[in-house]
Coordinates of C-alpha atoms and ligand atoms in Angstrom, one line a residue:
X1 CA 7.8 5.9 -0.8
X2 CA 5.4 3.9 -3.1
X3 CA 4.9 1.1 -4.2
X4 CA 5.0 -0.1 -7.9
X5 CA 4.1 -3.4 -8.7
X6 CA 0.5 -4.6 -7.6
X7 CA 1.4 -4.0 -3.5
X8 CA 2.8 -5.9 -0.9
X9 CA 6.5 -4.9 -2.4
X10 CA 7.7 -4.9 1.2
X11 CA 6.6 -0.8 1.9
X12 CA 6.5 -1.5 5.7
X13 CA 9.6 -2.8 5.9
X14 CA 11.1 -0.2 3.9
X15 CA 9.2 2.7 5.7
X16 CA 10.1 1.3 8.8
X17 CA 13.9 1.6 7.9
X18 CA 13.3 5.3 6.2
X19 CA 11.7 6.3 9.4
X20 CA 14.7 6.8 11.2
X21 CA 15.0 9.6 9.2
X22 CA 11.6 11.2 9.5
X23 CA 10.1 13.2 11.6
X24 CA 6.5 13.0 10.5
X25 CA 5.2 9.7 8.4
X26 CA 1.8 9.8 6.6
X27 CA -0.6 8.0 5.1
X28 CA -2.4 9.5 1.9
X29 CA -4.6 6.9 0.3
X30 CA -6.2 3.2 0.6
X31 CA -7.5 2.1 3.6
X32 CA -7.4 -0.8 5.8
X33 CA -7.3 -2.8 2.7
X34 CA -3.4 -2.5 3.0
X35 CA -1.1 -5.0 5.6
X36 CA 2.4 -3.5 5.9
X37 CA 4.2 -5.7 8.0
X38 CA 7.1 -4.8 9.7
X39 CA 9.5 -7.1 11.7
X40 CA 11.5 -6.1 14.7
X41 CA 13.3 -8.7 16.5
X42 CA 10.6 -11.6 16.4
X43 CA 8.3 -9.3 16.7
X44 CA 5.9 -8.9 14.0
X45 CA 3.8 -6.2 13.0
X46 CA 1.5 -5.9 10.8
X47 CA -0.4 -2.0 10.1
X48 CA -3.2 -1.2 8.5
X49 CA -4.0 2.1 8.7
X50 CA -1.6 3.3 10.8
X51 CA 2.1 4.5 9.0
X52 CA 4.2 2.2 9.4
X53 CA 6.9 5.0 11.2
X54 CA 4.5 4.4 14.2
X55 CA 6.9 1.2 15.5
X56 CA 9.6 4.3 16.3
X57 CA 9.7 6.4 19.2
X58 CA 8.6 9.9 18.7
X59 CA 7.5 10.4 15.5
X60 CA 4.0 12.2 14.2
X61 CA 2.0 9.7 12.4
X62 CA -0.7 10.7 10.0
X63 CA -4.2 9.8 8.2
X64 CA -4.5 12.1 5.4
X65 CA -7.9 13.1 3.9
X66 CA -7.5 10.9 0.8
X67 CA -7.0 7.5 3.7
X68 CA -10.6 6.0 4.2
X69 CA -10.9 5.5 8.3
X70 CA -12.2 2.3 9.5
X71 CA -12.8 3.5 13.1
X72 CA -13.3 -0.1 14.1
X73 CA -10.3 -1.7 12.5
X74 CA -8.2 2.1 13.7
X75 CA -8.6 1.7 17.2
X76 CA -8.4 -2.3 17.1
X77 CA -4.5 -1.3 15.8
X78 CA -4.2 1.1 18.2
X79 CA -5.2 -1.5 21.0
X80 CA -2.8 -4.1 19.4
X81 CA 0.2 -1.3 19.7
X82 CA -0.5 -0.8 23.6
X83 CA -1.2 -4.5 23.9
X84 CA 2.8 -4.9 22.8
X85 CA 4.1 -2.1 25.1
X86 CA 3.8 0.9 22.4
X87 CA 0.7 3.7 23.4
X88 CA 1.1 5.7 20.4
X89 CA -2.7 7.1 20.6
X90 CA -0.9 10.9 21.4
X91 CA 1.3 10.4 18.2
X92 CA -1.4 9.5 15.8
X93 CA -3.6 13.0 13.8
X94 CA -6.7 12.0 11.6
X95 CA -7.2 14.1 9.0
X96 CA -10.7 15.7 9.9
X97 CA -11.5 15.2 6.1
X98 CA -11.1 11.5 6.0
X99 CA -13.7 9.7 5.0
X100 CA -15.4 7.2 7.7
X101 CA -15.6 3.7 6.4
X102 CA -19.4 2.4 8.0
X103 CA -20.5 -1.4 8.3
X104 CA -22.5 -0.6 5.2
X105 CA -20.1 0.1 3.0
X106 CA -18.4 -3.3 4.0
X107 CA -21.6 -4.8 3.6
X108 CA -22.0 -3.5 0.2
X109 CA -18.4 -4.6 -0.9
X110 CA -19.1 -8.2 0.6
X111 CA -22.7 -8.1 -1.5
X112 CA -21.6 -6.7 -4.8
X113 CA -18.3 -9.4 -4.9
X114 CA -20.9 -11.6 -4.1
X115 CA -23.2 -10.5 -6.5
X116 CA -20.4 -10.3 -9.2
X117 CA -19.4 -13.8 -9.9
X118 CA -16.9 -14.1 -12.6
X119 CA -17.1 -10.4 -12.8
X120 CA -15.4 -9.7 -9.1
X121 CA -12.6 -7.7 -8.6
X122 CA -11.3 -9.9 -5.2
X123 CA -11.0 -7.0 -2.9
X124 CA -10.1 -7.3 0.5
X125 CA -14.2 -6.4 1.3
X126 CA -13.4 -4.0 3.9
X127 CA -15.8 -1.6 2.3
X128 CA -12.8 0.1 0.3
X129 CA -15.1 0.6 -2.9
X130 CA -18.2 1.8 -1.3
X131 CA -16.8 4.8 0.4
X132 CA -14.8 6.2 -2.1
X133 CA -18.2 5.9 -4.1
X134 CA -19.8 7.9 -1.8
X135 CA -17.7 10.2 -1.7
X136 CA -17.7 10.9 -5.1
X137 CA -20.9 11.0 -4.6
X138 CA -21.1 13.7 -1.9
X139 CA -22.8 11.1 0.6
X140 CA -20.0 10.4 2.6
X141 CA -19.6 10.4 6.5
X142 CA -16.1 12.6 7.1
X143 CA -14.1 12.2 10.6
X144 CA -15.5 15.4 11.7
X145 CA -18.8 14.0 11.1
X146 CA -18.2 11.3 13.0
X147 CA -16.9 13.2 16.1
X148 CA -19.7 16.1 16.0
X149 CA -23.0 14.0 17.7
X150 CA -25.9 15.9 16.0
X151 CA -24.5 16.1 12.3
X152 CA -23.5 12.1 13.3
X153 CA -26.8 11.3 13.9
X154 CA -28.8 13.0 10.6
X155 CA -25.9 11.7 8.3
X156 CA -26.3 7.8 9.9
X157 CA -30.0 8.1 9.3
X158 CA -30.0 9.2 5.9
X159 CA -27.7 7.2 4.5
X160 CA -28.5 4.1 6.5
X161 CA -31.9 4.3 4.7
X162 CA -30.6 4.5 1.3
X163 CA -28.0 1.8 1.8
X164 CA -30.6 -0.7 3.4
X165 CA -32.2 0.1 0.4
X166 CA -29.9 -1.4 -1.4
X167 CA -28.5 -4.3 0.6
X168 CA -32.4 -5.7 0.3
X169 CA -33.4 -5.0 -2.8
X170 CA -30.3 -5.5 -5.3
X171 CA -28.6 -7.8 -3.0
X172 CA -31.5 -9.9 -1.0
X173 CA -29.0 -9.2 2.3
X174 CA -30.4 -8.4 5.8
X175 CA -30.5 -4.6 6.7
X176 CA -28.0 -3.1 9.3
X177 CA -29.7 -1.6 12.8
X178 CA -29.7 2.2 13.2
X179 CA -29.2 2.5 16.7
X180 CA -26.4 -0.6 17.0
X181 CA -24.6 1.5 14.7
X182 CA -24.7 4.5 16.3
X183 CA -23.7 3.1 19.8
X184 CA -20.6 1.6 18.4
X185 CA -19.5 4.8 16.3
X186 CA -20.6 6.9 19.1
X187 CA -17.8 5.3 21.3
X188 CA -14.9 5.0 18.8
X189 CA -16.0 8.9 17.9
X190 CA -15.2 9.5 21.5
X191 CA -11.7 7.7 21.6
X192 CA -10.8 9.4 18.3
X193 CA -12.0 12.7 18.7
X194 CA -9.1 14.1 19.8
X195 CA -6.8 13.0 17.2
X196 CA -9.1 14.7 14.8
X197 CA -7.6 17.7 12.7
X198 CA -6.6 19.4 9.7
X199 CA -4.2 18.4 8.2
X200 CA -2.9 20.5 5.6
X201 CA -2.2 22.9 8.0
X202 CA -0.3 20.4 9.9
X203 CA 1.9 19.6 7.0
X204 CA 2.7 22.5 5.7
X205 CA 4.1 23.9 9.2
X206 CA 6.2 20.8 9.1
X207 CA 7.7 21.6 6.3
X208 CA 8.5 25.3 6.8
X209 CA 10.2 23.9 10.1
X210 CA 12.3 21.9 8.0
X211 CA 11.4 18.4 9.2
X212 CA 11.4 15.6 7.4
X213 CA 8.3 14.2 6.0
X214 CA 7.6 10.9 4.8
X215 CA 4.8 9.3 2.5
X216 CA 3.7 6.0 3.2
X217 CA 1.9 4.7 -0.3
X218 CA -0.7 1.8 0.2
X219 CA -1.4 -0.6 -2.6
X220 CA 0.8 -0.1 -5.7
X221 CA 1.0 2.0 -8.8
X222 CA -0.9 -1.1 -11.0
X223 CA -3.9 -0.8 -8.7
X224 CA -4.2 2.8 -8.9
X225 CA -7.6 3.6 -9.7
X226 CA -6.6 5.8 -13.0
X227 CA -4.0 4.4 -14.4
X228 CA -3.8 0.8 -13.2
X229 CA -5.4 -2.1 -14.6
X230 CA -8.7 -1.1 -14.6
X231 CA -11.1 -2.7 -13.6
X232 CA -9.1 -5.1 -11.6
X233 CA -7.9 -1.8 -9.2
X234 CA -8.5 0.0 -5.7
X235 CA -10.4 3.2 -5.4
X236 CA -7.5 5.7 -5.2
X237 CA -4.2 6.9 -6.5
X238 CA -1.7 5.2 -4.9
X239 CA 1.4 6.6 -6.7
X240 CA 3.1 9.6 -5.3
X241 CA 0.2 11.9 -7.7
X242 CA -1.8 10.8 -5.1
X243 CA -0.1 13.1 -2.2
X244 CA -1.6 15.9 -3.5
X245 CA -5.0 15.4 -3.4
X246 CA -4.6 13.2 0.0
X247 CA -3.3 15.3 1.9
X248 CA -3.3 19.2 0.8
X249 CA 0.2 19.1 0.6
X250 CA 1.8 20.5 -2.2
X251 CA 3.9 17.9 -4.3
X252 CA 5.8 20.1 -5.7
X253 CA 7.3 20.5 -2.3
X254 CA 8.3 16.5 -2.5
X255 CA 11.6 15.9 -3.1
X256 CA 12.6 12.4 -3.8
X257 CA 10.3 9.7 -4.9
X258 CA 11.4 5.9 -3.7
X259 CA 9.5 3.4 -6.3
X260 CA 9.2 -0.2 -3.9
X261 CA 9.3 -3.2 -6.2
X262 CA 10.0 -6.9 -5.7
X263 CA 12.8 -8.7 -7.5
X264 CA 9.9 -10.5 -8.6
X265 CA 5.7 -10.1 -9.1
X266 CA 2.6 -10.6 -7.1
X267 CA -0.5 -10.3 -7.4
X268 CA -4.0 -11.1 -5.3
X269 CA -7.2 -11.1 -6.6
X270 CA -8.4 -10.5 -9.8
X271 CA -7.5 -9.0 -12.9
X272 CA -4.1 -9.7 -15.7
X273 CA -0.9 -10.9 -14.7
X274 CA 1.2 -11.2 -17.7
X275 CA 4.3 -12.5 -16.4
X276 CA 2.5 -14.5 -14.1
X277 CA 3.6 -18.5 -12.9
X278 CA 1.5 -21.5 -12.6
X279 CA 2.5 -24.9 -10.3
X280 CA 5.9 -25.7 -9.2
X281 CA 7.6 -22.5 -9.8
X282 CA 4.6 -20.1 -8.5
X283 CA 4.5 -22.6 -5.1
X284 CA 8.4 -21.7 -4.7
X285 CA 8.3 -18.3 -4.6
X286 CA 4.9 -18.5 -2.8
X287 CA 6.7 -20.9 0.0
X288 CA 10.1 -18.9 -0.1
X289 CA 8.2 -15.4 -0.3
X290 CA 5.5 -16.3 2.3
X291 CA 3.5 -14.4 0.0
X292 CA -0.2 -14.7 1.6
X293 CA -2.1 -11.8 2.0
X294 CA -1.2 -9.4 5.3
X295 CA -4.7 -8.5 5.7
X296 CA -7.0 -11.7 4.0
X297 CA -4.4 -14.5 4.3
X298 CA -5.2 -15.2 0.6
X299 CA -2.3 -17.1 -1.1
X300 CA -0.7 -14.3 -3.6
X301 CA -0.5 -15.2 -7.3
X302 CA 3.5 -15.2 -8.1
X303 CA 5.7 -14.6 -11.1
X304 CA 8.8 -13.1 -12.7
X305 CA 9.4 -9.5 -12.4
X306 CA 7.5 -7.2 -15.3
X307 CA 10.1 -4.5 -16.6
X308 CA 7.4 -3.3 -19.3
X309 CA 4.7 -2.8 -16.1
X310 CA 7.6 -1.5 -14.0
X311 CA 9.1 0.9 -17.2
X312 CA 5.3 2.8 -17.2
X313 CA 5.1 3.2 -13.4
X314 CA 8.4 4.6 -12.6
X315 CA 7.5 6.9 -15.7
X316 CA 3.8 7.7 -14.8
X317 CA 4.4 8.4 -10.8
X318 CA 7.5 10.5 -11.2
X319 CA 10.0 7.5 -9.8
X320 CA 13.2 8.7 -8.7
X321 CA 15.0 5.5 -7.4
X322 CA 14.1 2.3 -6.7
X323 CA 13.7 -0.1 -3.8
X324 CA 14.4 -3.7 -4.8
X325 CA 13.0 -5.8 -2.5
X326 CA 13.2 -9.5 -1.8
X327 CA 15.8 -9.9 -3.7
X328 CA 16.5 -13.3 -1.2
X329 CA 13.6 -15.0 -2.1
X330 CA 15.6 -15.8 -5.8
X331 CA 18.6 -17.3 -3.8
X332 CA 18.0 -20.8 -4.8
X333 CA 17.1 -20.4 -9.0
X334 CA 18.7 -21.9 -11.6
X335 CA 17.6 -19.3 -13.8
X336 CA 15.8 -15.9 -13.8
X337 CA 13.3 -14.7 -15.7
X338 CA 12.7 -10.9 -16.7
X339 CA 9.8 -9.6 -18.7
X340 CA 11.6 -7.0 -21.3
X341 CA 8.4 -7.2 -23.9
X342 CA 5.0 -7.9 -24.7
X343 CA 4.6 -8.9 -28.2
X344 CA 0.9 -9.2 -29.2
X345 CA 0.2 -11.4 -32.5
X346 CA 4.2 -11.7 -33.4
X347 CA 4.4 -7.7 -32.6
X348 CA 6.1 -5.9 -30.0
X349 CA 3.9 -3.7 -28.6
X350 CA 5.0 0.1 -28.5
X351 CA 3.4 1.2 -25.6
X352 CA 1.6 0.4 -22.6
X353 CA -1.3 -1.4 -23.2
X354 CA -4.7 -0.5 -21.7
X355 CA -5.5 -4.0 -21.1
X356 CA -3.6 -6.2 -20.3
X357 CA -5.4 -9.5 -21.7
X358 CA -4.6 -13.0 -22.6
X359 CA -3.3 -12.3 -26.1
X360 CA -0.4 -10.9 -24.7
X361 CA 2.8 -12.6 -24.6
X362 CA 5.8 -11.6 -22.6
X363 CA 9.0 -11.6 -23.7
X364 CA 11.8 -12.8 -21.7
X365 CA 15.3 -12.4 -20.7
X366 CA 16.7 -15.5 -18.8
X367 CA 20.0 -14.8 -16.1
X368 CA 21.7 -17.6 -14.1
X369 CA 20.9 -17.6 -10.1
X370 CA 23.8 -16.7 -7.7
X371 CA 22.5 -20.2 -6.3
X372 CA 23.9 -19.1 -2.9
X373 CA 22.2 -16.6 0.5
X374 CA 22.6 -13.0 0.5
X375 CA 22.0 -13.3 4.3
X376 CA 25.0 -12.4 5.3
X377 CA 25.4 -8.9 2.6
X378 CA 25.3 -5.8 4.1
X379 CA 26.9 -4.0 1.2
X380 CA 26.3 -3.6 -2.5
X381 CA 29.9 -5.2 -3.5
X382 CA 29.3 -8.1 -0.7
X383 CA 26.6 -9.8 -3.6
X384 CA 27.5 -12.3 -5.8
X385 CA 28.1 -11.1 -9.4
X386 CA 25.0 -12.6 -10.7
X387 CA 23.0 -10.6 -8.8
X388 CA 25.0 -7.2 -9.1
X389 CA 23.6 -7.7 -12.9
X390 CA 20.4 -8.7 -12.4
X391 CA 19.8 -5.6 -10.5
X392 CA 21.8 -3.3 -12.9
X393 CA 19.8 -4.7 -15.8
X394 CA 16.9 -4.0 -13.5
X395 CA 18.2 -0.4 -13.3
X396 CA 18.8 -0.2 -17.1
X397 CA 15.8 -1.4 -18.4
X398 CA 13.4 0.6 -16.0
X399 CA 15.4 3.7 -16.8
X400 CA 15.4 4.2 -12.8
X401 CA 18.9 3.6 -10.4
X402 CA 18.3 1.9 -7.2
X403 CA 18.9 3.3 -4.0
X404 CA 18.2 0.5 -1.9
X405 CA 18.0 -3.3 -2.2
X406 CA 16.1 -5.5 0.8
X407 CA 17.5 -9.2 1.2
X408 CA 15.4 -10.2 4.2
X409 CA 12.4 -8.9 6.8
X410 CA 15.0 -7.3 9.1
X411 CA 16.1 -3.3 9.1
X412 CA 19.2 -5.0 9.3
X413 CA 19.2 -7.1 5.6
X414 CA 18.8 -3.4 3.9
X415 CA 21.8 -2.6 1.5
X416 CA 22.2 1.1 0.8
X417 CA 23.4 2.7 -2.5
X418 CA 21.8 6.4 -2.0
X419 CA 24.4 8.0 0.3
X420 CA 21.3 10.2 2.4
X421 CA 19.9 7.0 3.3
X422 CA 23.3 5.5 5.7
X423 CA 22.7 5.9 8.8
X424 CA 25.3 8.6 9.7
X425 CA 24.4 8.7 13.2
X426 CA 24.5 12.7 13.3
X427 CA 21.0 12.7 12.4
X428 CA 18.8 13.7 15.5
X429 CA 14.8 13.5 14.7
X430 CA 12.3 15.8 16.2
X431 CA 8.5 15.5 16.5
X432 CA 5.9 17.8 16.1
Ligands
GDP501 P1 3.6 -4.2 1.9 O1 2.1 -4.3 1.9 O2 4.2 -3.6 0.7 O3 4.1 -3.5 3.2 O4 4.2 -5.7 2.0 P2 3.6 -6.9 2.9 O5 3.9 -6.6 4.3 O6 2.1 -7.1 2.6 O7 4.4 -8.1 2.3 C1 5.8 -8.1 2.3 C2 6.2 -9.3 3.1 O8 7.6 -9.6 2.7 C3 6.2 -9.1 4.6 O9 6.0 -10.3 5.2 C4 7.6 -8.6 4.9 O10 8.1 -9.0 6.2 C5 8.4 -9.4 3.9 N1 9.7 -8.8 3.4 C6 9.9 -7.5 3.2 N2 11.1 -7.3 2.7 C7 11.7 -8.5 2.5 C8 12.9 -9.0 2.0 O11 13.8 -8.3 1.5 N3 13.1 -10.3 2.0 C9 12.2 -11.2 2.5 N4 12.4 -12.5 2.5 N5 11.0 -10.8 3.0 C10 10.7 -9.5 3.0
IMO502 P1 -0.8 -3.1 0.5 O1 -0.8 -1.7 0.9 C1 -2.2 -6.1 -2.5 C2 -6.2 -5.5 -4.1 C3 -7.2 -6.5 -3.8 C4 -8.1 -6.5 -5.0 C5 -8.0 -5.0 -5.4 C6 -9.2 -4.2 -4.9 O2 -0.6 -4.1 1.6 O3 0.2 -3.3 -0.7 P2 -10.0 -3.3 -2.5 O4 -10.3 -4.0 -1.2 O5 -8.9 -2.3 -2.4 O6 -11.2 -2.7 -3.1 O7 -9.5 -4.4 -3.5 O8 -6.9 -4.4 -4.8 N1 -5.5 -4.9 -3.0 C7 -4.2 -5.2 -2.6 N2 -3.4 -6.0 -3.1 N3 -1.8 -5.2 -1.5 C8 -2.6 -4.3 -1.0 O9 -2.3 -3.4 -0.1 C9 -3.9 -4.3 -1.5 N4 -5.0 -3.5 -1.3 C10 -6.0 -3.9 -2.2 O10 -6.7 -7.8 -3.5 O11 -7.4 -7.2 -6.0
MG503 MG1 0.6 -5.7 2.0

């Protein structure tokens, strides 16, 4: 399950409701950059590195080697969990591969966006960007760094020297204190270390069991760091050609891919927006949507929904059916707005661009509002016609069905079109 718009599509909520059918849910990419919120009852939650399955009983939970592990912001979640009644610590495995996210690499992100000026990206500055760099750059700090003392040590020091480096000279910022640093990891290596393991291994027992495994996607496919909107991206690949590489499980061995989008577009932070809305209409959706950020409380730039954006992501991460989401927040429109084109100097464009700049112009199809609440729908025939064929064009013009539609925060305000996702009740889930 990924997302496919520029994140916060409503993943939690929808993982949360897939879980029931999992036995195992994991995490593959991103980092604490992501809030997936999930509500239960008035209850809610909102995860950041942990999957989202982690609200059920009895399910595995995991970190893959592509996630990038804040130990500071892990085990403040963790402590949240218990603090509401759930101790999920035994149900949680950190991929002993995943890259440790250090106070450097946050203070790095905070200087360079700084730095940048009208050239920042707007990231969430939880050092997302300056660990994947070093790991690219074969400098990194891995979770079974972290949790063996000695090799701890010698990596801290030797980066820590470099990176203070840095902070001084290119950015005029204060250098970080080896020994503070090494306190604080040294006690959130002890909590962790025995959640620490390989996961491939893991995985792929799983599946030759014949569980059920689920992939949690951070971010969405338009911030993947290949083929998104570069620059204005994350670090990794957050479309399902991500799962791979994250985790050491094969994809080959995934069976069905669900692309998350909203009935309509957000955005936060920098970077193009073609479809995007200023004033009135943007506050609207904003207001009805309560679209401010899950992890920076920054108010989400809104618009309509992109099909041309939508068209190249379901292509590019293998989408098998979609997961409308939101689909409540249009209740009260007149009118609807659907991008179907981008024309650029009177022409159509044939393909998608490789940036998306001013010059471009979308192209719109207008459909009348159902002007009324979907509240009360629990099935796909309960919805007003104007909204059966704003989904179907939805459907037609992505060249994608939908398996699911989302009309409010609650498991409950899910209506299901794929026949494996009703709850049959005969399904019995097993952890390993
Ligand atoms: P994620 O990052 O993709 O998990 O999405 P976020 O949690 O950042 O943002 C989605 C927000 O929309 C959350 O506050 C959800 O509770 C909420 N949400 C999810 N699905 C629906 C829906 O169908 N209708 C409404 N009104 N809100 C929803
Ligand atoms: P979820 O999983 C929305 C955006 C940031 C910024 C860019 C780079 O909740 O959908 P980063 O901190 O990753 O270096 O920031 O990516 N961004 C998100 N936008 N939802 C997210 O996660 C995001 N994670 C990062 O706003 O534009
Ligand atoms: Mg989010």
């Amino acid at each position: 399950m990924v997302g496919i718009q520029w994140g916060d599509e409503g993943k939690g909520k929808i993982v949360d409701f897939l879980t029931a059918r999992a036995d195992v849910v994991v995490r593959y990419q991103g980092g604490a950059n992501a809030g997936h919120t999930v509500k239960i009852g008035d209850r809610e939650y909102v995860l950041h590195l942990i999957p989202s399955g982690v609200l059920q009983e009895g399910k595995s939970c995991i970190i893959g080697n592509g996630v990038v592990v804040d130990p500071r912001s892990l085990i403040a979640e963790l402590d949240q969990l218990r603090a509401s009644g759930l101790d999920r610590d035994e149900s949680l495995w950190i991929s002993d591969r995943a890259h440790v996210v250090m106070p450097y690499h946050r203070a790095l992100d905070q200087a360079r966006e700084s730095a940048s000026g009208d050239g920042r990206i707007g990231t969430t500055l939880r050092g997302i960007g300056p660990c994947y760099t070093d790991k690219a750059a074969r400098l990194g700090i891995r979770m079974a760094d972290l949790v063996s003392p000695d090799r701890f040590r010698e990596l801290l020091r030797r980066n820590l020297e470099v990176k203070n480096r840095e902070l001084k000279l290119l950015y005029g910022a204060e250098p970080l204190e080896y020994e503070s640093i090494l306190d604080e990891y040294s006690t959130y290596a002890d909590r962790l270390r025995p959640r620490v393991r390989d996961i491939a291994d893991l995985l792929f027992a799983a599946d030759r069991e014949g569980r059920v495994i689920l992939f949690e996607g951070a971010q969405g496919a338009l911030l993947d760091v290949d083929l998104g909107t570069y620059p204005y991206v994350t670090s990794s690949n957050t479309s399902f050609l991500g799962i791979g590489a994250g985790t050491g499980f094969s994809p080959r061995r995934v069976g069905t891919v669900y692309g998350v989008a909203k009935a309509y577009s957000t955005r936060v932070g920098e970077g193009p927006f073609p479809t995007e809305l200023e004033g009135e209409e943007a506050e609207s959706l904003r207001q009805i949507g309560g679209e401010f950020g899950a992890t920076t409380g920054r108010p989400r730039r809104c618009g309509w929904i992109d099909l041309v954006a939508l068209r190249r992501t379901v292509r590019v991460g293998d989408v098998d059916a979609l997961v409308i989401t939101k689909l409540d927040v249009l209740d009260h429109l007149d009118e609807i707005r659907v991008c179907v084109a981008y024309r650029v100097n009177g022409r159509e464009l044939e393909r998608f661009p490789t940036y998306l700049d001013a010059s471009i112009e979308p192209v719109y199809r207008t459909f009348p509002g159902w002007r009324t609440s979907l509240k009360g729908c629990r099935e796909y025939d309960a919805l007003p016609d104007a909204a059966r064929e704003y989904l179907e064009f939805i459907a037609e013009a992505s060249g994608c069905p939908i398996a699911m539609v989302s009309i409010g925060k609650e498991r409950s305000e899910t209506i299901t079109l794929d026949p494996w996702l009703e709850p049959t009740g005969r399904y019995t889930p097993t952890s390993i």
